[in-house]
C-alpha positions as a printed NumPy array, in Angstrom:
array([[ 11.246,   3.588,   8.355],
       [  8.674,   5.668,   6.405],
       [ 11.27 ,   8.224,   4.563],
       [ 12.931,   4.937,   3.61 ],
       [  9.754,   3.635,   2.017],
       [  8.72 ,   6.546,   0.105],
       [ 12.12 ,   6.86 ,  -1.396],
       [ 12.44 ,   3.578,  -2.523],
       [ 11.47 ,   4.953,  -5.981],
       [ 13.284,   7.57 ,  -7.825],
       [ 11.052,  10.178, -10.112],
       [ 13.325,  10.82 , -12.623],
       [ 15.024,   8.256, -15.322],
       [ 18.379,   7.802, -14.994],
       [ 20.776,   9.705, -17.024],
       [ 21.913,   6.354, -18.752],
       [ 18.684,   4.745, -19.513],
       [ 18.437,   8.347, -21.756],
       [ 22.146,   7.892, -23.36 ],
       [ 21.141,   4.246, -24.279],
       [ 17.536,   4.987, -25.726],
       [ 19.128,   8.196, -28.065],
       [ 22.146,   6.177, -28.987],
       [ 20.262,   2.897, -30.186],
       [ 17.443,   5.668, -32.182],
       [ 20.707,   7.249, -33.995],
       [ 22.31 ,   3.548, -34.619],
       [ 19.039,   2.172, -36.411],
       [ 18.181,   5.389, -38.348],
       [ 21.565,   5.683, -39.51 ],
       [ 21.948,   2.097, -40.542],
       [ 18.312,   2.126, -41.598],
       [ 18.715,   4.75 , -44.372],
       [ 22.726,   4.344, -45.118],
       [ 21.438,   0.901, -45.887],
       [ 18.235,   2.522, -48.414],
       [ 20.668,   4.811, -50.294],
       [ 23.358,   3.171, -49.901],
       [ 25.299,   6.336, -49.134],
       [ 26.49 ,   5.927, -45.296],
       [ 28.248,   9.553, -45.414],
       [ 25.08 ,  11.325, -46.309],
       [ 22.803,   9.199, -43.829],
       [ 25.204,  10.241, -40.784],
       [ 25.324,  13.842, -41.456],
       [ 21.269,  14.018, -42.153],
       [ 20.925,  12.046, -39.013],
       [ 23.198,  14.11 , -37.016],
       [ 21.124,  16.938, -38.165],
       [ 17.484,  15.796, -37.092],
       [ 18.796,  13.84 , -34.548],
       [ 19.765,  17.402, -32.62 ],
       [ 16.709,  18.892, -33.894],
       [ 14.876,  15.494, -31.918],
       [ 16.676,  15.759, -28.806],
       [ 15.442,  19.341, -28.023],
       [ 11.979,  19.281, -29.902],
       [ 11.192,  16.51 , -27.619],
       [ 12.593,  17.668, -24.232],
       [ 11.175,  21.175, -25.153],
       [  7.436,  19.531, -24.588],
       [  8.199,  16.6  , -22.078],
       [  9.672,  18.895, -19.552],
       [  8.15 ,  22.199, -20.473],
       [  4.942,  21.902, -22.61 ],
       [  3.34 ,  19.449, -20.84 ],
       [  3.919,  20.831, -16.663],
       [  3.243,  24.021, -18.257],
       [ -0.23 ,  23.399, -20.078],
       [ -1.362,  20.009, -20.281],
       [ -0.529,  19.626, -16.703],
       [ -2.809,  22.998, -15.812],
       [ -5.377,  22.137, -18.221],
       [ -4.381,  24.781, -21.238],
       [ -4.861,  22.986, -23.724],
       [ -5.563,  25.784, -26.394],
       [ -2.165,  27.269, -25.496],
       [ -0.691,  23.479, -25.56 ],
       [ -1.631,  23.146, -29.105],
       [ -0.735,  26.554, -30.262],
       [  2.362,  26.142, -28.82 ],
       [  3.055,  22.425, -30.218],
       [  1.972,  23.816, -33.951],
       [  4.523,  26.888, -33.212],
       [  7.108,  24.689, -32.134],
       [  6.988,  22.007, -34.756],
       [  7.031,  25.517, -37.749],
       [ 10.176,  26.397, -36.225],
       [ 11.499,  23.158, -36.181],
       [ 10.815,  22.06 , -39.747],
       [ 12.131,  25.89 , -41.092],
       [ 15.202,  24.717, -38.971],
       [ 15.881,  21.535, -40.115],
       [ 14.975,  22.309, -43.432],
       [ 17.494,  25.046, -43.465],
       [ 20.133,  23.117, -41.61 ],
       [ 19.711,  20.169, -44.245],
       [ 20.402,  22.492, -46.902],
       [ 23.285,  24.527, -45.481],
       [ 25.152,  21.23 , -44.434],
       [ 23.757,  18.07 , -45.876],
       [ 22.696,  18.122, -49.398],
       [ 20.464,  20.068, -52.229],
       [ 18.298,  17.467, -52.858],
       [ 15.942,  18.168, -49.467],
       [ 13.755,  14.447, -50.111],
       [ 15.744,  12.279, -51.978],
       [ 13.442,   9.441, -50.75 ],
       [ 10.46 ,  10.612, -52.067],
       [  8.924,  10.22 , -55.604],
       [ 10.09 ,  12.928, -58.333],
       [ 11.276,  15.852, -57.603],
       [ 10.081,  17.767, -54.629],
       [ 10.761,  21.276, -53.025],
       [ 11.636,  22.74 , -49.653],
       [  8.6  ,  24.669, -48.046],
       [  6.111,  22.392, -50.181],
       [  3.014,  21.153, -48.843],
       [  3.998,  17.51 , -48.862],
       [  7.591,  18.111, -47.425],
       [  6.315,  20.272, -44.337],
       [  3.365,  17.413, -43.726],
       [  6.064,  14.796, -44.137],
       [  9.073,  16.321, -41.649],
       [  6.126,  16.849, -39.062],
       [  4.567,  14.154, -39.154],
       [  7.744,  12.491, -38.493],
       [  8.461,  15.003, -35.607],
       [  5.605,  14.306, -34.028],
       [  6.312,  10.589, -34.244],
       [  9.392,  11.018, -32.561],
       [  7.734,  13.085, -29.686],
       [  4.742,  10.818, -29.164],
       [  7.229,   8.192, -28.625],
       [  9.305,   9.753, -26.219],
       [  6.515,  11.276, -24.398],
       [  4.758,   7.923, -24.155],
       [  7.969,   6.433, -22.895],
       [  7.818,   9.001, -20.374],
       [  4.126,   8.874, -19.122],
       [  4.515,   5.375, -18.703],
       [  7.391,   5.759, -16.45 ],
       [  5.846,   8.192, -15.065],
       [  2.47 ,   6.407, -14.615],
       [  4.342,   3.521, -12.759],
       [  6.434,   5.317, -10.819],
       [  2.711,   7.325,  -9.462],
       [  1.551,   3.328,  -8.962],
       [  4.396,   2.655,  -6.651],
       [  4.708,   5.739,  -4.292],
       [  0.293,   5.484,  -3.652],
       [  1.07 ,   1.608,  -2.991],
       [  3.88 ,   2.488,  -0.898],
       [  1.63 ,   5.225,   1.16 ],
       [ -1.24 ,   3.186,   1.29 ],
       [  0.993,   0.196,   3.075],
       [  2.42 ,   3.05 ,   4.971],
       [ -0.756,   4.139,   6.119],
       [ -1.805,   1.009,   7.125],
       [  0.891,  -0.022,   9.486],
       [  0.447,   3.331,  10.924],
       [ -3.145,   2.699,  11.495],
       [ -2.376,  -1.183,  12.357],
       [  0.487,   0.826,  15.262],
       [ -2.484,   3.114,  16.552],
       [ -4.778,   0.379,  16.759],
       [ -2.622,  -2.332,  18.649],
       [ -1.532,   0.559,  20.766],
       [ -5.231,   1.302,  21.553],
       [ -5.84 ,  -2.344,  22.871],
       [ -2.799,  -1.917,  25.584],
       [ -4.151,   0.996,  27.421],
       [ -7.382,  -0.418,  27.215],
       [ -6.552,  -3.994,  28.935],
       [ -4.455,  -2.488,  31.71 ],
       [ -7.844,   0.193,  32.371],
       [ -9.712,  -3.052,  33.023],
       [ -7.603,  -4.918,  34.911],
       [ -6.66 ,  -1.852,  37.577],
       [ -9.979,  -1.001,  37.855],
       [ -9.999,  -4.758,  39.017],
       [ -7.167,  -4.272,  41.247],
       [ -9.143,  -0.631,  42.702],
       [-12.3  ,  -2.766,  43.197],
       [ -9.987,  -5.326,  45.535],
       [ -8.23 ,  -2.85 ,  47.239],
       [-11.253,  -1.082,  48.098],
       [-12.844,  -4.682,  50.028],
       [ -8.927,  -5.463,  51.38 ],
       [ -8.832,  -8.088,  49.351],
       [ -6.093, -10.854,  49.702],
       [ -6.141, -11.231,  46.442],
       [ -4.747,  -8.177,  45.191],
       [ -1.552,  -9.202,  45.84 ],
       [ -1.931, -11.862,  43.353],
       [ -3.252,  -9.645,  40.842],
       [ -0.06 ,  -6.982,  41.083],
       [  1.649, -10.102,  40.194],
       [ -0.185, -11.74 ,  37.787],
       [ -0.404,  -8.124,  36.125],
       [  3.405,  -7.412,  36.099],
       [  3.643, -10.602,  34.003],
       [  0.781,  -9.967,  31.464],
       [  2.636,  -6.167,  31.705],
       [  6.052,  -7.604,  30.414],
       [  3.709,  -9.297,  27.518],
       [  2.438,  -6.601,  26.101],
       [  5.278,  -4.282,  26.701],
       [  8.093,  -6.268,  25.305],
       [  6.877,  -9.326,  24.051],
       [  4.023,  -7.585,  20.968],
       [  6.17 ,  -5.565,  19.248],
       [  6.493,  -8.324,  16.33 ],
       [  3.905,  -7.935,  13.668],
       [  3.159, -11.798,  13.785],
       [  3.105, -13.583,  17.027],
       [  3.055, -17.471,  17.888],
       [ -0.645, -18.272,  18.551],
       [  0.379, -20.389,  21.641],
       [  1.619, -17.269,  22.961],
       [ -1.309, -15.557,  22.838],
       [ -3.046, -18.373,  24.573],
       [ -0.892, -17.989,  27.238],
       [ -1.911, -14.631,  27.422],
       [ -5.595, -15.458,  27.47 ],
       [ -4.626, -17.887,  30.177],
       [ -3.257, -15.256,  32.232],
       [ -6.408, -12.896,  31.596],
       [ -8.369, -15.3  ,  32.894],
       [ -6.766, -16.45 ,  35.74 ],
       [ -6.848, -12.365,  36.631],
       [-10.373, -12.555,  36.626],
       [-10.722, -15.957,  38.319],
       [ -8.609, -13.875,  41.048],
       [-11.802, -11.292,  41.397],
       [-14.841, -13.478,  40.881],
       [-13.333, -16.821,  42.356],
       [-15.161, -19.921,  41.315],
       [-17.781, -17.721,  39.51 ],
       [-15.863, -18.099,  36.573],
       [-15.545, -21.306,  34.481],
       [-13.561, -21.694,  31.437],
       [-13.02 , -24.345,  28.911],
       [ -9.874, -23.739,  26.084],
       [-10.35 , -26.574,  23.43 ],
       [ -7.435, -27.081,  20.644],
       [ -8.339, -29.028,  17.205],
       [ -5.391, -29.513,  15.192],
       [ -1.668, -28.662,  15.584],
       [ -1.268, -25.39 ,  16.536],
       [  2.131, -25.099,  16.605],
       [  3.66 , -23.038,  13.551],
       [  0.615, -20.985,  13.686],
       [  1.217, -16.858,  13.553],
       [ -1.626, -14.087,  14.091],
       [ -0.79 , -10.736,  14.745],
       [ -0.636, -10.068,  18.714],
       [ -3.376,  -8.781,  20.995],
       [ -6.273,  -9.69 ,  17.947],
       [ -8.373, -12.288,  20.427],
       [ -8.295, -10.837,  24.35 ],
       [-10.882,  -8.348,  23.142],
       [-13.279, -10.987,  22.604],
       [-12.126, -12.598,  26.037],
       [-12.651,  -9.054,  27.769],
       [-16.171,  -8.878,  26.106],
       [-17.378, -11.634,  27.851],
       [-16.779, -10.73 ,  31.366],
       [-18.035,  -7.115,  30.393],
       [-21.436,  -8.544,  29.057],
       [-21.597, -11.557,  31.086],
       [-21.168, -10.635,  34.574],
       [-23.571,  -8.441,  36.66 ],
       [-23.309,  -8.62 ,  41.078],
       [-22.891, -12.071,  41.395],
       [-23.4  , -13.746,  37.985],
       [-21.046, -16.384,  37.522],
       [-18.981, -16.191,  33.883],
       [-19.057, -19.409,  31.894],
       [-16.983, -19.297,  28.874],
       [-16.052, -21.631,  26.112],
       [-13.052, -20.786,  23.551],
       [-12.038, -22.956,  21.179],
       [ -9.309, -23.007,  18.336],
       [ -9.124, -25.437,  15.153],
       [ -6.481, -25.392,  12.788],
       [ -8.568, -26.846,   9.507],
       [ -6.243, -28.499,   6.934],
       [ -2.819, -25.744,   7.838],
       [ -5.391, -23.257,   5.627],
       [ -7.42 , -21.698,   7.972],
       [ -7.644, -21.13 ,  11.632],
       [-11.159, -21.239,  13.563],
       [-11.431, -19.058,  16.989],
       [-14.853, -19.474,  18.617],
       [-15.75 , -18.613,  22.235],
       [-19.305, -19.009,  23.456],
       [-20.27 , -17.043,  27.082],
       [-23.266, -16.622,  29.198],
       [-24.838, -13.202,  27.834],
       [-26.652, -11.01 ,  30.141],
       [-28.633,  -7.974,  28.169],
       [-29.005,  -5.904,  31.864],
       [-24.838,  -5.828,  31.906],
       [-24.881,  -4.809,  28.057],
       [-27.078,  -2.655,  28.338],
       [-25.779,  -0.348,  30.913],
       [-22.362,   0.01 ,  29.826],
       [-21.247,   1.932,  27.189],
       [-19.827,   0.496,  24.164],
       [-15.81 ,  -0.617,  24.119],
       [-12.786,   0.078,  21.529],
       [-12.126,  -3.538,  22.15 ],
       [-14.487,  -5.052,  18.774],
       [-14.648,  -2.938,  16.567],
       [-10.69 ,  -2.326,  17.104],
       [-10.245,  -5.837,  16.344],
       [-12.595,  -5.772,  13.178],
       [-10.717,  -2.732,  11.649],
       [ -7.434,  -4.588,  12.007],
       [ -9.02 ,  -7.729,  10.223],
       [-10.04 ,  -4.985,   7.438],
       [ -6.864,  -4.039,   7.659],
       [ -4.855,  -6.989,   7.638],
       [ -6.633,  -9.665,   5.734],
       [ -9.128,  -7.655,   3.693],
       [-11.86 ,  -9.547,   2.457],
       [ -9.871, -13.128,   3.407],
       [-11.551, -13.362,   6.724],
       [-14.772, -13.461,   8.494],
       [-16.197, -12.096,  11.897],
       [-19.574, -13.083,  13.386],
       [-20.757, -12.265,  16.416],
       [-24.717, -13.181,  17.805],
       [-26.493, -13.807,  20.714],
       [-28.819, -17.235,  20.724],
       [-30.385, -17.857,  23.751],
       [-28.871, -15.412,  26.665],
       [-25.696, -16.829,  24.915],
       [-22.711, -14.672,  23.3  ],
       [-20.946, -16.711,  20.648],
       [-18.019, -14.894,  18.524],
       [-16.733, -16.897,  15.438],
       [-13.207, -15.971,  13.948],
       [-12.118, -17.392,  10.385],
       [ -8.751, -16.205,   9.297],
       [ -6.022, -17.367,   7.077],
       [ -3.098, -19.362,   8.253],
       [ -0.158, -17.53 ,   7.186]])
């Protein structure tokens, strides 16, 4: 279902994946500098110090900063605020240092150096602002990906919608044809509209019931261009001639349902005027289990094409090749002497 897909990824990083990051920064800066001055006691209270000082520096301008002026573009008031933030943080943990931790503000650097000094304020923020770049890389890239997922997950969700809208298009447009066949019968008390309620009612349970799969067998879908034609047989009589030729095993082979009986329905609608006969060709090769071949070759008449008005049947088919193989197939349709010849190249799934 579609709410399913679109909440198949969660927006926010889980609570744990937060503990573990903050815990395994504390363990290696503890151990890291215990280890330097080989004073454990004075490395866990200095860490405990900055590590607070980290924790809301950080979520302070992932989760506020950021929505509230890189997001909206204001990007003078970003930095002002970033420089603001990061003076209140060093006086902070400056002051907090002092008060708990020890006298000696920088015992790691070289001689002796004091609090509010140039080099200690460029020191503790550039460090800050290490911290922070970090995190907030660690969060656009989450970010980022999760973005990735949800437009891949509409975009396939789109799709089978449109792939739905199409397939339902061909259904209403077949069963148009065909009872406008029946109506013509009817109207000459025709004996043979009996046959075509029946033949109908089985093509009917096809299409109804038997499509609803995204992939069908492709022998199925013979049948059903069987069936078609015998419909049409049923109107013209011995005015139409077919020919179905199969290369190859055929078997195992899956397209998705209703993709060919446009092409069949073409060729009576362009190659039948009064009392033109229909001959059509269709043929289907399976070439080495990669690719499967549809051609079908009919008598063309221009008069027929070009009174009527142009189908969804075609260029419904070619938008759910777009959709459904992208550039993996290939479509040609031409006319070579009074002749209508489709050829259909897809992949063998």
């Amino acid at each position: 279902m579609p709410n399913k897909m679109l909440k198949t990824y969660s927006y926010r990083i889980p609570i744990k994946y937060h503990f573990f990051f903050w815990i395994g920064y504390f363990v290696i800066n503890f151990v890291r500098w215990g280890s330097y001055f080989d004073d454990y006691l004075y490395s866990l209270k200095s860490n405990l110090v900055e590590f607070t000082i980290h924790l809301v520096l950080t979520y302070f301008h992932i989760n506020y900063l950021i929505p509230k002026f890189v997001l909206k573009r204001k990007y003078t008031h970003y930095i002002f605020s970033v420089i603001l933030s990061l003076a209140v943080v060093y006086v902070a943990r400056t002051s907090l240092n002092l008060l708990l931790v020890t006298s000696n503000i920088w015992p790691e650097a070289v001689g002796a150096q004091e609090a509010f000094s140039f080099n200690h304020i460029l020191a503790v923020t550039i460090g800050e602002i290490y911290v922070v770049a970090l995190v907030t890389a660690l969060k656009l890239t989450s970010d980022w990906i999760y973005e990735r997922k949800k437009n891949e997950s509409l975009q396939k969700l789109q799709l089978q919608t449109e792939l739905k809208y199409l397939k339902s298009q061909i259904q209403p447009h077949f069963f148009f044809n065909t009872l406008n066949n029946l109506y013509y019968l009817t109207m000459e008390k025709s004996d043979k509209a009996p046959d075509v309620v029946l033949k109908l009612s089985e093509i009917m349970q096809y299409v109804l019931y038997d499509v609803k799969e995204p992939k069908i067998g492709l022998l199925s879908e013979i049948n059903y261009i069987q069936s078609y034609l015998e419909l049409e047989r049923l109107r013209h009589g011995d005015k139409v001639t077919s020919e179905i030729q199969i290369k190859g095993n055929i078997d195992d082979i899956v397209i998705p349902p209703l993709l060919l009986l446009p092409f069949i329905e073409n060729c009576f609608k362009h190659g039948s005027k009064n009392n033109d006969s229909v001959s059509l060709d269709i043929e289907f090769e399976n070439k080495k289990n990669e690719q499967l071949i549809f051609s079908a070759t009919n008598n063309f008449n221009t008069n027929t094409a070009k009174g009527k008005k142009h189908g969804i049947g075609i260029e419904n088919v070619r938008r759910r090749l777009e959709l459904l193989y992208s550039n993996k197939y290939s479509l040609e349709t031409k006319i070579i002497d009074n002749t209508f010849n489709v050829l259909l190249k897809i992949p063998i799934l």
